[in-house]
CSV table of C-alpha atoms in Angstrom, one decimal:
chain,number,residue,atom,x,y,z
J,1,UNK,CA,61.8,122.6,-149.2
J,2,UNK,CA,64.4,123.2,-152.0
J,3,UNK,CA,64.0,126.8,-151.7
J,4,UNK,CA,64.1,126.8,-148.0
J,5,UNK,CA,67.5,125.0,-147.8
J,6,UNK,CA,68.8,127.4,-150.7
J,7,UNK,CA,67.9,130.5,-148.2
J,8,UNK,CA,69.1,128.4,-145.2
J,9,UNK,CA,72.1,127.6,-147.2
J,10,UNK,CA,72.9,131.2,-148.0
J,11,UNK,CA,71.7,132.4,-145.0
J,12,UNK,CA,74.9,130.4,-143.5
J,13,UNK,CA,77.2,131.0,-146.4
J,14,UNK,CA,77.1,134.8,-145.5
J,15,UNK,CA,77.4,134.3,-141.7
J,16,UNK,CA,80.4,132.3,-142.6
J,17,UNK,CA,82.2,134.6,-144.6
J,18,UNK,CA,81.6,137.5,-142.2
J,19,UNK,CA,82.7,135.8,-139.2
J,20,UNK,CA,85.9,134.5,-141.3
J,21,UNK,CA,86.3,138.1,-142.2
J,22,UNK,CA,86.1,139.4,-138.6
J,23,UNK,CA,88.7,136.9,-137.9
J,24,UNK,CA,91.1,138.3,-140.3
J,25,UNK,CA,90.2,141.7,-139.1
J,26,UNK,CA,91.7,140.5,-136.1
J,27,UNK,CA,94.3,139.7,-137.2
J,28,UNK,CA,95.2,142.6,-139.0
J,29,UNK,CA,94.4,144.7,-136.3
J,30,UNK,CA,96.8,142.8,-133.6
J,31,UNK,CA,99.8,142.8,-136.2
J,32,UNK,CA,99.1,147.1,-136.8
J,33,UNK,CA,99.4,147.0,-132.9
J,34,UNK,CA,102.3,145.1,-132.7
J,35,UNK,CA,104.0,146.8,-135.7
J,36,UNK,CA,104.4,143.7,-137.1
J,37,UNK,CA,104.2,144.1,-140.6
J,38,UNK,CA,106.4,144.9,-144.1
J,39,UNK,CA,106.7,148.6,-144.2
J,40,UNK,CA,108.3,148.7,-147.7
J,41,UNK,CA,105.3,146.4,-148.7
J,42,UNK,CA,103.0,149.3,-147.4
J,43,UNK,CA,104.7,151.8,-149.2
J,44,UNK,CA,104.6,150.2,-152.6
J,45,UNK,CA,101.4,149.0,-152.4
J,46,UNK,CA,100.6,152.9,-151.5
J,47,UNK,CA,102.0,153.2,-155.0
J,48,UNK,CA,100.3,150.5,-156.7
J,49,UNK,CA,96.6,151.3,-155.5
J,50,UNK,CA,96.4,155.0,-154.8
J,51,UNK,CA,98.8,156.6,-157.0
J,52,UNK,CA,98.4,154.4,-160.2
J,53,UNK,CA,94.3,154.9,-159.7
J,54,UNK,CA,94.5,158.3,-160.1
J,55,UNK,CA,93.3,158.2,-163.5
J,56,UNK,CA,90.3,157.0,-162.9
J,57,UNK,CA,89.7,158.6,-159.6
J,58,UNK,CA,89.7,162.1,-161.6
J,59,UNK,CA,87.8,161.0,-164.7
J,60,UNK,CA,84.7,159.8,-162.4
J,61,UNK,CA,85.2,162.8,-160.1
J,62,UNK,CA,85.1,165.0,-162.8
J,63,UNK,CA,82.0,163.5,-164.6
J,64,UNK,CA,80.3,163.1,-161.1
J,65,UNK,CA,80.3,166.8,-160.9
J,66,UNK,CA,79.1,167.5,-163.6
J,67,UNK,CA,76.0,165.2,-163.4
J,68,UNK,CA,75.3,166.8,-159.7
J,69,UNK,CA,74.5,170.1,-161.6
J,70,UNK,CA,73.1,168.6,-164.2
J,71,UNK,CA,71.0,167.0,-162.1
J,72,UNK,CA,70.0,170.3,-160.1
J,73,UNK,CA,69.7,172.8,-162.6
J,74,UNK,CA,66.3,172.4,-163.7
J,75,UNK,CA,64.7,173.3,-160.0
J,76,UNK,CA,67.7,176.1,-159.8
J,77,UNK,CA,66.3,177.1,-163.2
J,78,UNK,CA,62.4,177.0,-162.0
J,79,UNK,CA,62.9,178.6,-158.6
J,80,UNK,CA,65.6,180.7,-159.2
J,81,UNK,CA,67.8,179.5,-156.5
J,82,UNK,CA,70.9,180.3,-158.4
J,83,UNK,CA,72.7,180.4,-155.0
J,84,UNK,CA,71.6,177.3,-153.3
J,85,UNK,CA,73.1,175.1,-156.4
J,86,UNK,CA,76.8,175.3,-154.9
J,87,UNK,CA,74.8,173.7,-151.4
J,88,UNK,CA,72.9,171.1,-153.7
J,89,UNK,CA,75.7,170.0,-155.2
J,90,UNK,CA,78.5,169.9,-152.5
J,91,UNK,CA,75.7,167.9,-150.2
J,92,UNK,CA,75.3,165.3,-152.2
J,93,UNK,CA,78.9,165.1,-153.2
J,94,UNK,CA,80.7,165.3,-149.7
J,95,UNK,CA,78.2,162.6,-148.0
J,96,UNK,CA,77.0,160.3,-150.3
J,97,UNK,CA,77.9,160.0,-154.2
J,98,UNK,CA,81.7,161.0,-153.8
J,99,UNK,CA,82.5,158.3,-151.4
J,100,UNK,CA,80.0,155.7,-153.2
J,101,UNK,CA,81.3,156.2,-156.7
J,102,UNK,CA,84.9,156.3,-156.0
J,103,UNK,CA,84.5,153.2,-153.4
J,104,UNK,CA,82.7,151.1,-156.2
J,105,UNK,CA,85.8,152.2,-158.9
J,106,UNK,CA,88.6,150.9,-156.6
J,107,UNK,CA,86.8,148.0,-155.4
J,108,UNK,CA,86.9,147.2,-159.3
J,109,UNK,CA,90.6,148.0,-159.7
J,110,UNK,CA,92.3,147.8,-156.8
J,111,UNK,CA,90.2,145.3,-155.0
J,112,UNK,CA,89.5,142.8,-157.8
J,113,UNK,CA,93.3,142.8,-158.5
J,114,UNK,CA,94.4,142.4,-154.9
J,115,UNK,CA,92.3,138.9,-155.1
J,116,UNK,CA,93.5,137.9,-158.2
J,117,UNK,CA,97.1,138.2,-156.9
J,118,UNK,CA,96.2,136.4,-153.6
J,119,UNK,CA,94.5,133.8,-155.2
J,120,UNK,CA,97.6,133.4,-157.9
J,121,UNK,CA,99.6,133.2,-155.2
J,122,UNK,CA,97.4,130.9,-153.2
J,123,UNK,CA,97.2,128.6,-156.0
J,124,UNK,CA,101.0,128.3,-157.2
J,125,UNK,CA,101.2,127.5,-153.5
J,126,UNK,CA,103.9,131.0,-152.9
J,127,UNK,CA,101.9,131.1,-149.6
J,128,UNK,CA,102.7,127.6,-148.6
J,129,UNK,CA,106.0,128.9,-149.4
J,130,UNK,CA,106.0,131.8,-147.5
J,131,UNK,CA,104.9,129.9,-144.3
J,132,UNK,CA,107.6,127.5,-144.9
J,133,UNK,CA,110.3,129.9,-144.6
J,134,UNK,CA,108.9,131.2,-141.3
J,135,UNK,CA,107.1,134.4,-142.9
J,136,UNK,CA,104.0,135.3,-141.6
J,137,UNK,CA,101.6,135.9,-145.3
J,138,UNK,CA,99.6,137.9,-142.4
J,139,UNK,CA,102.0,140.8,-142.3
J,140,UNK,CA,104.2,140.2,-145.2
J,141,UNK,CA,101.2,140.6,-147.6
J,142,UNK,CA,97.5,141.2,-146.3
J,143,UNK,CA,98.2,143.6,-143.4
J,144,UNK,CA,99.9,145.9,-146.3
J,145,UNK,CA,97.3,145.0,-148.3
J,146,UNK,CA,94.8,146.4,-146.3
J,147,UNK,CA,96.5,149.6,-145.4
J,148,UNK,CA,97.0,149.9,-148.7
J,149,UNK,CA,93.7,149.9,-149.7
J,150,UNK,CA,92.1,151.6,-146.8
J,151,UNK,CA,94.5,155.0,-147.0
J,152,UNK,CA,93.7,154.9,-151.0
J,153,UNK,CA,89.8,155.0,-150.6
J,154,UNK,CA,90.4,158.1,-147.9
J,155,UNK,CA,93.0,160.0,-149.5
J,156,UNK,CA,91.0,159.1,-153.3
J,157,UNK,CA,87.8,160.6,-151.8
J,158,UNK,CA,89.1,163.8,-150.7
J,159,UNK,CA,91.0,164.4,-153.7
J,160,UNK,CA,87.9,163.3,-155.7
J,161,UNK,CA,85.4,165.7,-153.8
J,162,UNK,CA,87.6,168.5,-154.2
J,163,UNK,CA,88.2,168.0,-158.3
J,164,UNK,CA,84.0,166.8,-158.3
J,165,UNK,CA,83.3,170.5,-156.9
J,166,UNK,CA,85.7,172.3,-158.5
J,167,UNK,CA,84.3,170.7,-162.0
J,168,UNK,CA,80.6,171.3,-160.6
J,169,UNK,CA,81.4,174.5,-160.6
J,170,UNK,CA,82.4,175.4,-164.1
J,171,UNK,CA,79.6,173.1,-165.6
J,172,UNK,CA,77.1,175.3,-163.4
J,173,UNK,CA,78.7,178.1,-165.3
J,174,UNK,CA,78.5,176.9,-168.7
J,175,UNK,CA,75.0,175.5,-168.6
J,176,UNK,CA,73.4,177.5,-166.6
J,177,UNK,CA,75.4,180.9,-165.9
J,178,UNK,CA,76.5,180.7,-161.9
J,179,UNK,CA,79.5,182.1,-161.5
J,180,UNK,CA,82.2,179.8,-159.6
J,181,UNK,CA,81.9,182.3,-157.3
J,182,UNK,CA,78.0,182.3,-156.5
J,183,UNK,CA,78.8,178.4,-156.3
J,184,UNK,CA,81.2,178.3,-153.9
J,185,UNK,CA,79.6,180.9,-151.6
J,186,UNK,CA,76.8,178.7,-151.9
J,187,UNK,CA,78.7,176.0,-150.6
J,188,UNK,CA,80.2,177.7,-148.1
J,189,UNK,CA,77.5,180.1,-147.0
J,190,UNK,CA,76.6,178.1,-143.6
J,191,UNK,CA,74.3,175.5,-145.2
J,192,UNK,CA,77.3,172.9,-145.1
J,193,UNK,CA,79.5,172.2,-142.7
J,194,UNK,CA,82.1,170.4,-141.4
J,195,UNK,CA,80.1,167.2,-140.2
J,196,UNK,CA,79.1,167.0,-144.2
J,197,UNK,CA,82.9,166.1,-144.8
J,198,UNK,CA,83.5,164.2,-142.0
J,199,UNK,CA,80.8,162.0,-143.1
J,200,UNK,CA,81.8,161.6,-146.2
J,201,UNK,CA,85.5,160.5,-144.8
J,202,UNK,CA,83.9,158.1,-142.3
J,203,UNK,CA,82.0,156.5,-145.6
J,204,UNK,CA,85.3,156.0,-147.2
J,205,UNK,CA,87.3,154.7,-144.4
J,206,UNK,CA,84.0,152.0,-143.9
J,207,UNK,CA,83.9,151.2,-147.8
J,208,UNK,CA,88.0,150.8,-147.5
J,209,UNK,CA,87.4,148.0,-144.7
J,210,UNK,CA,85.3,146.2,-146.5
J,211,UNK,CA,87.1,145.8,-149.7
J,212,UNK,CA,90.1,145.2,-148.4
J,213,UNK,CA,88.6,142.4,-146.1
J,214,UNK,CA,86.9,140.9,-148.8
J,215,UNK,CA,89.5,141.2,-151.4
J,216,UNK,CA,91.9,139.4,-148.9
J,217,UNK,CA,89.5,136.9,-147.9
J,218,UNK,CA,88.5,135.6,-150.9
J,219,UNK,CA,92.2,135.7,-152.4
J,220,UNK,CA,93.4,133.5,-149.7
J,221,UNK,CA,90.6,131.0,-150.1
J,222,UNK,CA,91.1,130.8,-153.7
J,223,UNK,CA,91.4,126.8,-155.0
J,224,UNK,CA,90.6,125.3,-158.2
J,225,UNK,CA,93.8,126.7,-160.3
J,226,UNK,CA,93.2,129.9,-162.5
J,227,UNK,CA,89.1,129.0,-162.8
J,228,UNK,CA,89.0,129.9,-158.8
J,229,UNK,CA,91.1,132.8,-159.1
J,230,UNK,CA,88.1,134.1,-161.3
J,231,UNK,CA,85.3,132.9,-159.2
J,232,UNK,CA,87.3,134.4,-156.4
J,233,UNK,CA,87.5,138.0,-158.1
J,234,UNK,CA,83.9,137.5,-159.1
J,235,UNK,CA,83.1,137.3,-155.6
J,236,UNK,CA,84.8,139.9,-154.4
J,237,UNK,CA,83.6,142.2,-156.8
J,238,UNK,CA,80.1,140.8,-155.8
J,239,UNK,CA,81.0,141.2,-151.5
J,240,UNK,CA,82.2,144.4,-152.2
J,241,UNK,CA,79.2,146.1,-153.7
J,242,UNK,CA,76.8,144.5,-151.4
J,243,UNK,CA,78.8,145.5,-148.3
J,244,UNK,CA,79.3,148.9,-149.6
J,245,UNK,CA,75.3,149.5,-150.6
J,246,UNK,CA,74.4,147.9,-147.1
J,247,UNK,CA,77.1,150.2,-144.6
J,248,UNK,CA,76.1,153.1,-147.0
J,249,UNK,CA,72.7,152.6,-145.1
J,250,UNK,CA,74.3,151.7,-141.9
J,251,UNK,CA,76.1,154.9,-141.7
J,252,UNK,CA,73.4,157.3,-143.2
J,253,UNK,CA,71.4,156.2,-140.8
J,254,UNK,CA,73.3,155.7,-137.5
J,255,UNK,CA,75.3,159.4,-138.3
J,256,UNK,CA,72.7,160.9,-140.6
């Protein structure tokens, strides 16, 4: 019986943050409507999540190329196909691993550090603060917030896929011997198109949603002083990954 109400309990726990989530969604989405929201707080949080993660964005871009080919070169090596490695490793780049493996790096940055700033803020009671000087913490801080985080995750990802192929490419050519130029004639000879991209975009725009939703929801529901600030980032962290796995299925499957 235990057990049962531990599942029922969770069970409701996870219906309850997703409908508070929708809710905020909601929100969000009526103030973008309106216009009602901080545009400076948009701009520098543009700054603060997509330009200062570049760093990162790169070094797993780069390393995620290389382990495509890595990955592909044995059954390039055994069959020859010299000229399908460019369409092995731009598939599985453009759909699947580019938008995954940049979404899971930001949701650790950017995302875990958006709650940890919500939560600070929650808990030193700045939002009370906000609220009682007539500002709306809706579109003074989450609505740029989520733009924020959304834009980053699509902008990251196309910049990612393009350094992931370019650096596919070179590593095909040191460890096995395709030219660059077999590669990308292999990735653009027909077998790829521009669906592959678009679903790779769609990905990152879904994984953006989710960890901005769940980075702001948890913030704002932060209590318990600076040991709920870290159980909020912990979940976060937690949301985000499991959101991300399960809409990676979602989408695969519904646009596959």
């Amino acid at each position: 019986m235990g057990a049962l109400a531990a599942v029922g309990g969770g069970v409701l726990g996870v219906v309850s943050i997703t409908g508070a989530m929708v809710v905020l969604a909601a929100g969000v989405l009526w103030r973008l409507f309106r216009g009602d929201f901080d545009r400076q707080e948009v701009v520098r949080n543009l700054y603060k999540m997509g330009v200062k993660s570049l760093p990162i964005v790169i070094v797993t871009a780069l390393f995620t190329g290389g382990i495509m080919v890595i990955q592909a070169a044995p059954i390039v090596e055994r069959y020859q196909a010299h000229g399908l490695l460019g369409w092995g490793a731009g598939f599985g780049t453009l759909r699947e691993i580019g938008p995954l493996l940049v979404a899971l790096m930001v949701s650790g940055r950017v995302g875990a550090n958006n709650t940890a700033e919500l939560g600070t803020m929650v808990v030193t009671e700045q939002i009370d603060a906000l609220r009682a000087l007539a500002i709306d913490p809706l579109s003074f801080l989450i609505v740029p917030r989520c733009v924020g985080i959304v834009a980053t995750l699509f902008l990251s990802n196309i910049f990612a896929v393009l350094v992931a192929l370019v650096a596919a490419a070179y590593v095909g050519l040191a460890l096995i011997g395709v030219s660059p130029s077999v590669f990308y004639n292999g990735l653009t000879g027909g077998l790829l198109g521009v669906q592959d991209f678009l679903h790779g975009m769609l990905k990152s725009v879904v994984f953006g949603v989710v960890i901005a939703l769940s980075s702001c929801h948890f913030g704002l529901q932060t209590s318990g002083g600076a040991p709920g600030v870290g159980r909020s980032v912990n979940a976060t962290v937690v949301a985000s990954a499991v959101g991300i796995f399960v809409l990676d299925y979602v989408v695969s499957f519904a646009f596959g």
